[in-house]
Coordinates of C-alpha atoms in Angstrom, one line a residue:
M1 CA 83.4 84.5 109.6
S2 CA 83.8 88.0 111.0
A3 CA 81.0 90.6 110.5
R4 CA 83.7 93.4 110.4
T5 CA 85.6 92.3 107.4
L6 CA 83.7 94.0 104.5
P7 CA 84.9 97.6 105.1
L8 CA 88.6 96.5 105.1
L9 CA 88.1 94.3 102.0
F10 CA 86.4 97.1 100.1
L11 CA 88.7 99.9 101.0
N12 CA 91.9 97.9 100.3
L13 CA 90.7 96.6 97.0
G14 CA 89.5 100.1 96.1
G15 CA 92.9 101.5 97.0
E16 CA 94.6 99.0 94.7
M17 CA 92.1 99.9 91.9
L18 CA 93.0 103.6 92.2
Y19 CA 96.8 102.8 92.1
I20 CA 96.3 100.9 88.9
L21 CA 94.0 103.4 87.2
D22 CA 96.3 106.3 88.1
Q23 CA 99.4 104.5 86.7
R24 CA 97.6 103.7 83.4
L25 CA 96.0 107.1 83.1
R26 CA 99.4 108.7 83.5
A27 CA 101.0 106.3 81.0
Q28 CA 98.3 107.1 78.4
S29 CA 97.9 110.9 79.0
I30 CA 99.0 113.5 76.4
P31 CA 100.0 117.1 77.2
G32 CA 96.8 119.2 77.0
E33 CA 97.9 121.4 74.1
K34 CA 98.8 118.4 72.0
A35 CA 95.9 116.1 72.8
R36 CA 93.1 115.4 70.4
K37 CA 89.5 115.4 71.6
D38 CA 89.5 111.6 72.1
E39 CA 92.9 111.5 73.9
W40 CA 93.6 111.6 77.7
T41 CA 95.1 114.6 79.4
D42 CA 96.3 115.1 82.9
V43 CA 93.1 117.2 83.6
D44 CA 91.1 114.1 82.5
R45 CA 93.1 111.9 84.9
K46 CA 92.5 114.2 87.8
R47 CA 88.8 114.3 87.0
V48 CA 88.5 110.6 86.8
M49 CA 90.3 110.1 90.1
N50 CA 88.2 112.7 91.9
D51 CA 85.0 111.3 90.5
I52 CA 85.8 107.7 91.5
I53 CA 87.1 108.6 95.0
S54 CA 84.2 110.9 95.7
T55 CA 81.8 108.1 94.7
M56 CA 83.8 105.5 96.7
F57 CA 83.6 107.6 99.9
N58 CA 80.0 108.7 99.6
K59 CA 78.6 109.2 103.1
R60 CA 75.5 107.0 102.7
F61 CA 77.6 104.3 101.0
M62 CA 80.1 104.3 103.9
E63 CA 77.3 104.1 106.5
E64 CA 75.9 101.0 104.9
L65 CA 79.4 99.5 104.4
F66 CA 80.3 99.8 108.1
K67 CA 77.2 98.0 109.4
P68 CA 78.2 94.6 110.7
Q69 CA 77.5 92.0 108.0
D70 CA 78.9 88.9 106.4
L71 CA 80.9 88.9 103.2
Y72 CA 78.9 88.2 100.1
S73 CA 80.0 86.4 96.9
K74 CA 82.8 87.5 94.7
K75 CA 80.3 88.3 92.0
A76 CA 78.4 90.7 94.2
L77 CA 81.6 92.5 95.2
R78 CA 82.8 92.6 91.6
T79 CA 79.6 94.3 90.7
V80 CA 80.4 97.2 93.1
Y81 CA 83.9 97.7 91.6
D82 CA 82.5 97.7 88.1
R83 CA 80.1 100.4 89.2
L84 CA 83.0 102.4 90.8
A85 CA 85.4 102.1 87.9
H86 CA 82.7 103.6 85.6
A87 CA 81.8 106.4 88.0
S88 CA 83.4 109.0 85.7
I89 CA 84.1 109.7 82.0
M90 CA 86.4 106.6 81.9
R91 CA 85.2 103.5 80.1
L92 CA 86.8 100.0 80.4
N93 CA 85.8 97.1 78.2
Q94 CA 85.4 93.5 79.4
A95 CA 89.0 92.4 79.1
S96 CA 90.5 95.5 80.8
M97 CA 88.0 95.3 83.7
D98 CA 88.9 91.6 84.2
K99 CA 92.5 92.5 84.3
L100 CA 92.0 95.4 86.7
Y101 CA 90.0 93.2 89.1
D102 CA 92.7 90.4 88.9
L103 CA 95.4 92.9 89.8
M104 CA 93.4 94.3 92.7
T105 CA 92.6 91.0 94.3
M106 CA 96.1 89.4 93.9
A107 CA 97.8 92.5 95.3
F108 CA 95.7 92.6 98.4
K109 CA 95.8 88.8 98.9
Y110 CA 99.6 89.1 99.0
Q111 CA 99.4 91.9 101.5
V112 CA 97.1 89.9 103.8
L113 CA 99.5 86.9 103.6
L114 CA 102.5 89.0 104.5
C115 CA 101.0 90.9 107.4
P116 CA 103.3 90.2 110.4
R117 CA 100.2 90.1 112.8
P118 CA 96.5 90.2 112.1
R119 CA 96.1 93.7 113.5
D120 CA 98.5 95.0 110.9
I121 CA 95.8 94.6 108.3
L122 CA 94.5 97.9 109.6
L123 CA 97.9 99.5 108.9
V124 CA 97.7 98.2 105.3
T125 CA 94.3 99.9 105.1
F126 CA 95.7 103.2 106.4
N127 CA 98.5 103.0 103.8
H128 CA 95.9 102.8 101.1
L129 CA 93.9 105.7 102.5
D130 CA 97.0 107.8 103.0
A131 CA 97.8 107.4 99.3
I132 CA 94.2 108.1 98.3
K133 CA 94.4 111.4 100.2
D134 CA 97.5 112.3 98.1
F135 CA 95.5 111.7 94.9
I136 CA 92.9 114.3 95.9
S137 CA 95.1 116.7 98.0
D138 CA 93.8 119.7 96.0
S139 CA 90.1 118.8 96.5
P140 CA 89.2 119.7 100.1
G141 CA 85.6 118.4 99.9
I142 CA 86.6 114.9 98.8
L143 CA 89.6 115.0 101.2
N144 CA 87.1 115.5 104.0
Q145 CA 85.1 112.5 102.9
V146 CA 88.2 110.3 103.1
D147 CA 89.1 111.7 106.5
E148 CA 85.6 110.9 107.8
T149 CA 86.1 107.3 106.7
F150 CA 89.5 107.3 108.4
R151 CA 87.8 108.3 111.6
Q152 CA 85.2 105.6 111.2
L153 CA 88.0 103.0 110.8
I154 CA 89.8 104.2 113.9
E155 CA 86.6 104.2 116.0
T156 CA 85.5 100.8 114.7
Y157 CA 88.7 98.8 114.6
N158 CA 91.2 100.3 117.1
C159 CA 89.2 98.8 120.0
L160 CA 89.0 95.3 118.6
S161 CA 91.0 92.5 120.3
D162 CA 93.8 90.5 118.6
G163 CA 91.4 87.5 118.4
E164 CA 88.9 89.6 116.5
F165 CA 91.6 90.7 114.0
Q166 CA 92.7 87.0 113.6
L167 CA 89.1 86.2 112.7
I168 CA 89.1 89.0 110.1
R169 CA 92.3 87.7 108.6
Q170 CA 90.9 84.2 108.4
T171 CA 87.8 85.6 106.7
L172 CA 89.9 87.4 104.1
L173 CA 92.0 84.3 103.4
I174 CA 88.9 82.2 102.9
F175 CA 87.7 84.8 100.4
F176 CA 91.0 84.7 98.5
Q177 CA 91.8 81.0 98.8
D178 CA 90.9 79.9 95.2
M179 CA 92.4 82.9 93.5
H180 CA 95.8 82.1 91.9
I181 CA 96.2 84.6 89.1
R182 CA 99.8 85.1 88.0
V183 CA 101.0 88.7 87.9
S184 CA 104.1 89.8 86.1
I185 CA 105.4 92.1 88.9
F186 CA 105.2 89.3 91.4
L187 CA 106.7 86.7 89.0
K188 CA 109.6 89.0 88.2
D189 CA 110.3 89.7 91.9
K190 CA 110.1 86.0 92.5
V191 CA 107.4 86.3 95.2
Q192 CA 105.0 84.2 93.1
N193 CA 105.4 80.8 91.6
S194 CA 104.4 79.8 88.1
N195 CA 101.2 78.2 89.5
G196 CA 100.1 81.5 90.9
R197 CA 100.8 80.7 94.5
F198 CA 102.8 83.2 96.6
V199 CA 106.3 82.5 98.1
L200 CA 106.3 83.6 101.8
P201 CA 109.6 84.8 103.2
I202 CA 111.2 83.1 106.2
S203 CA 113.3 86.2 107.2
G204 CA 112.7 89.8 108.1
P205 CA 111.1 91.7 111.0
V206 CA 109.1 89.7 113.5
P207 CA 105.7 91.0 114.5
W208 CA 105.7 94.0 116.9
G209 CA 105.7 92.8 120.5
T210 CA 107.4 89.5 119.8
E211 CA 110.9 88.3 120.2
V212 CA 113.4 87.0 117.5
P213 CA 113.3 83.2 117.4
G214 CA 116.3 81.4 119.0
L215 CA 115.5 81.0 122.7
I216 CA 113.5 78.4 124.6
R217 CA 112.6 79.2 128.3
I218 CA 111.6 76.3 130.6
F219 CA 109.4 77.1 133.7
N220 CA 108.5 74.9 136.7
H221 CA 105.1 74.3 138.1
K222 CA 105.3 77.6 140.1
G223 CA 105.9 79.6 136.9
V224 CA 109.5 80.3 137.8
E225 CA 112.0 80.1 134.9
V226 CA 114.5 77.3 135.6
K227 CA 116.4 76.8 132.3
R228 CA 117.2 78.5 129.0
T229 CA 118.1 76.8 125.7
E230 CA 119.3 78.6 122.6
F231 CA 118.9 77.2 119.0
T232 CA 119.7 78.5 115.6
S233 CA 116.7 79.6 113.5
A234 CA 116.5 79.0 109.7
G235 CA 115.7 82.6 109.0
N236 CA 117.4 86.0 109.5
Y237 CA 115.0 87.8 111.8
V238 CA 115.2 91.3 113.2
T239 CA 113.2 93.2 115.9
P240 CA 111.0 96.1 114.5
Q241 CA 112.2 99.5 115.6
R242 CA 108.7 100.8 116.5
E243 CA 105.0 100.0 116.0
G244 CA 103.2 101.7 113.1
S245 CA 100.8 104.5 113.9
F246 CA 97.1 103.7 114.2
E247 CA 96.1 107.4 114.3
L248 CA 94.7 109.7 111.5
Y249 CA 98.3 110.9 110.8
G250 CA 101.5 109.2 111.5
D251 CA 104.2 106.8 110.3
R252 CA 102.7 103.5 109.5
V253 CA 106.1 101.8 109.4
L254 CA 104.7 98.8 107.5
K255 CA 105.1 99.3 103.8
L256 CA 102.4 96.8 102.7
G257 CA 99.6 98.6 101.0
T258 CA 101.7 101.4 99.5
N259 CA 101.7 102.0 95.7
M260 CA 103.8 99.4 93.9
Y261 CA 103.0 101.0 90.6
S262 CA 104.9 104.2 91.4
V263 CA 107.7 102.9 89.3
T264 CA 106.4 102.4 85.7
R265 CA 106.6 98.9 84.5
P266 CA 104.2 96.7 82.5
V267 CA 101.9 94.5 84.5
E268 CA 100.4 91.3 83.0
T269 CA 98.1 88.8 84.5
H270 CA 97.8 85.1 83.5
M271 CA 95.4 82.4 84.5
S272 CA 97.3 79.4 85.9
G273 CA 96.1 75.9 85.1
S274 CA 94.7 75.2 88.5
S275 CA 92.8 78.5 88.4
K276 CA 91.2 77.5 85.1
N277 CA 90.1 74.2 86.6
L278 CA 88.7 76.0 89.7
A279 CA 86.9 78.5 87.5
S280 CA 85.2 75.7 85.5
Q281 CA 84.1 74.1 88.8
A282 CA 82.8 77.4 90.0
K283 CA 80.6 78.0 87.0
E284 CA 77.3 79.7 87.8
N285 CA 74.6 77.2 88.6
I286 CA 71.4 77.3 86.6
V287 CA 69.5 76.4 89.8
P288 CA 68.4 79.7 91.6
N289 CA 70.8 80.7 94.3
P290 CA 69.1 80.8 97.7
L291 CA 71.3 83.7 98.7
A292 CA 70.3 85.8 95.6
K293 CA 67.7 87.8 97.5
E294 CA 70.2 88.7 100.3
E295 CA 72.9 89.6 97.8
L296 CA 70.4 91.9 96.0
N297 CA 69.5 93.6 99.2
F298 CA 73.2 94.0 100.0
L299 CA 73.9 95.6 96.6
A300 CA 70.8 97.8 96.8
R301 CA 71.9 99.1 100.1
L302 CA 75.5 99.7 99.1
L303 CA 74.7 101.2 95.7
G304 CA 71.6 103.0 96.7
G305 CA 73.7 106.0 97.8
L306 CA 76.0 106.1 94.8
D307 CA 75.6 109.1 92.4
L308 CA 77.0 108.0 89.1
Q309 CA 78.8 110.7 87.2
K310 CA 77.5 110.3 83.6
P311 CA 79.2 112.1 80.7
T312 CA 77.4 115.3 80.0
G313 CA 76.7 117.2 76.9
G314 CA 78.6 115.8 73.9
E315 CA 80.9 113.7 76.0
T316 CA 81.0 110.0 75.1
G317 CA 83.6 109.0 77.7
F318 CA 87.2 108.1 77.3
R319 CA 88.3 104.5 76.9
L320 CA 91.1 103.2 79.0
N321 CA 93.1 100.2 77.9
L322 CA 95.0 98.3 80.7
F323 CA 96.9 96.3 78.1
T324 CA 100.0 97.5 76.2
T325 CA 98.1 97.5 72.9
D326 CA 94.5 97.2 71.6
E327 CA 95.5 93.9 70.0
E328 CA 96.6 92.4 73.4
E329 CA 93.3 93.6 74.9
E330 CA 91.3 92.0 72.1
H331 CA 93.3 88.7 72.4
A332 CA 92.7 88.6 76.2
A333 CA 89.0 89.0 75.7
Q334 CA 88.9 86.2 73.2
T335 CA 91.0 83.7 75.2
R336 CA 89.7 84.3 78.7
P337 CA 87.6 81.3 79.9
E338 CA 83.9 82.1 79.2
E339 CA 82.9 81.1 82.7
L340 CA 85.0 84.0 84.1
S341 CA 83.5 86.6 81.8
Y342 CA 81.5 89.0 83.8
K343 CA 78.0 89.7 82.6
V344 CA 75.9 92.8 83.5
I345 CA 72.8 92.5 85.7
N346 CA 70.4 95.2 84.6
I347 CA 68.2 96.2 87.5
E348 CA 66.4 99.3 88.7
A349 CA 66.4 100.0 92.4
T350 CA 64.5 102.5 94.6
Q351 CA 63.7 102.8 98.3
E352 CA 60.0 102.0 97.8
P353 CA 59.0 98.6 99.4
G354 CA 57.2 97.5 96.2
R355 CA 60.2 98.2 94.1
R356 CA 62.5 96.5 96.6
A357 CA 60.4 93.3 96.3
E358 CA 60.5 93.5 92.5
L359 CA 64.3 94.0 92.8
S360 CA 64.6 90.8 94.9
R361 CA 62.6 88.9 92.3
I362 CA 64.8 90.1 89.5
L363 CA 68.1 89.0 91.1
G364 CA 66.5 85.7 92.1
E365 CA 66.0 85.0 88.4
L366 CA 69.5 86.5 87.6
E367 CA 68.6 87.9 84.3
V368 CA 71.8 88.9 82.5
M369 CA 72.4 91.1 79.5
E370 CA 75.3 90.7 77.1
P371 CA 77.2 93.8 76.2
R372 CA 76.3 95.3 72.8
P373 CA 78.8 94.4 70.0
G374 CA 81.1 97.3 69.2
S375 CA 80.3 99.3 72.3
A376 CA 83.8 99.2 73.6
E377 CA 85.3 100.8 70.5
K378 CA 83.0 103.8 70.9
G379 CA 83.6 104.2 74.6
E380 CA 80.0 103.4 75.4
D381 CA 80.4 100.2 77.3
L382 CA 79.5 101.7 80.7
L383 CA 78.2 98.9 82.8
A384 CA 74.4 99.2 82.8
L385 CA 74.2 98.1 86.4
M386 CA 71.4 99.5 88.5
D387 CA 70.6 102.2 86.0
G388 CA 68.8 105.1 87.7
L389 CA 70.3 104.9 91.1

């Protein structure tokens, strides 16, 4: 596995999360003069986006993220996104958070599968960051945070070889290999089958620097071309006009990673039969996980720098529903396989060595807390993860 995969995975999934939240916040917002106290306005939307992006690109957080390290479990990474999604006045209950994470992971999985060449994963990441900069274009301080991360990406990844990018791509595909969630947008566009597996095209632009299939060259032992044979390929291939820009500003050419929610349409997720079976097989073991201590240290480092924006004064937080109606959200919560339900690990972390040891002991035991009944309806179901960081 590549030790340089984590920043790309985090930033791309985070970009997809922001696309979804922005679309849903816009769909549910009410003009400011007409909105009741418990309803969303465009001012609330901008505040949520600014708070989450500022938290996501926190300097200490990015410093830890870019250190070479292996990927950790899906549960550990999911914990980070739960924390980020609740870094403002917005509140998501269990079912909506599940749906949000499903949409994020399937969208980025599809983008990784479609990348013409492994290096283009970096262009996908740049597309996400370009869009994130548009979200906070009127907030210079946060914009500077994103630009700093942009520069880190360029410095870290532009010098990597094609072989290293191939290893990064393989690491990402291993991470996504058992995820087969059906998404309505992909199903309607016929790029995903009913079993949740993607349909890969056999036509279109070939990778930059390669030729359109259809010609076989034969060389002798001295390396001199002695014969050419043409054949008809099954697909309709074209040569790309130019390579996408790997600089801070520029035309990325590649469209993977841009916002597919810019056109409003409902997005549903469904567990396929094979995914349900895999979920049952992947049920958390009662036996202590030998990687638990390492995962805890990983989360403590990553989340240690995050400054959670808690509601102030009389604010109770606004609830965001990623489903069309409250009834759909409630039904999803009741029918989702219990083994996939995310539970909250309540731990306290500081930088003191004694506390860090205690932190390791707690995650080793994996003590989980169920959400309080009724908390979602009151907008108080903020994940109690690492309270006090």
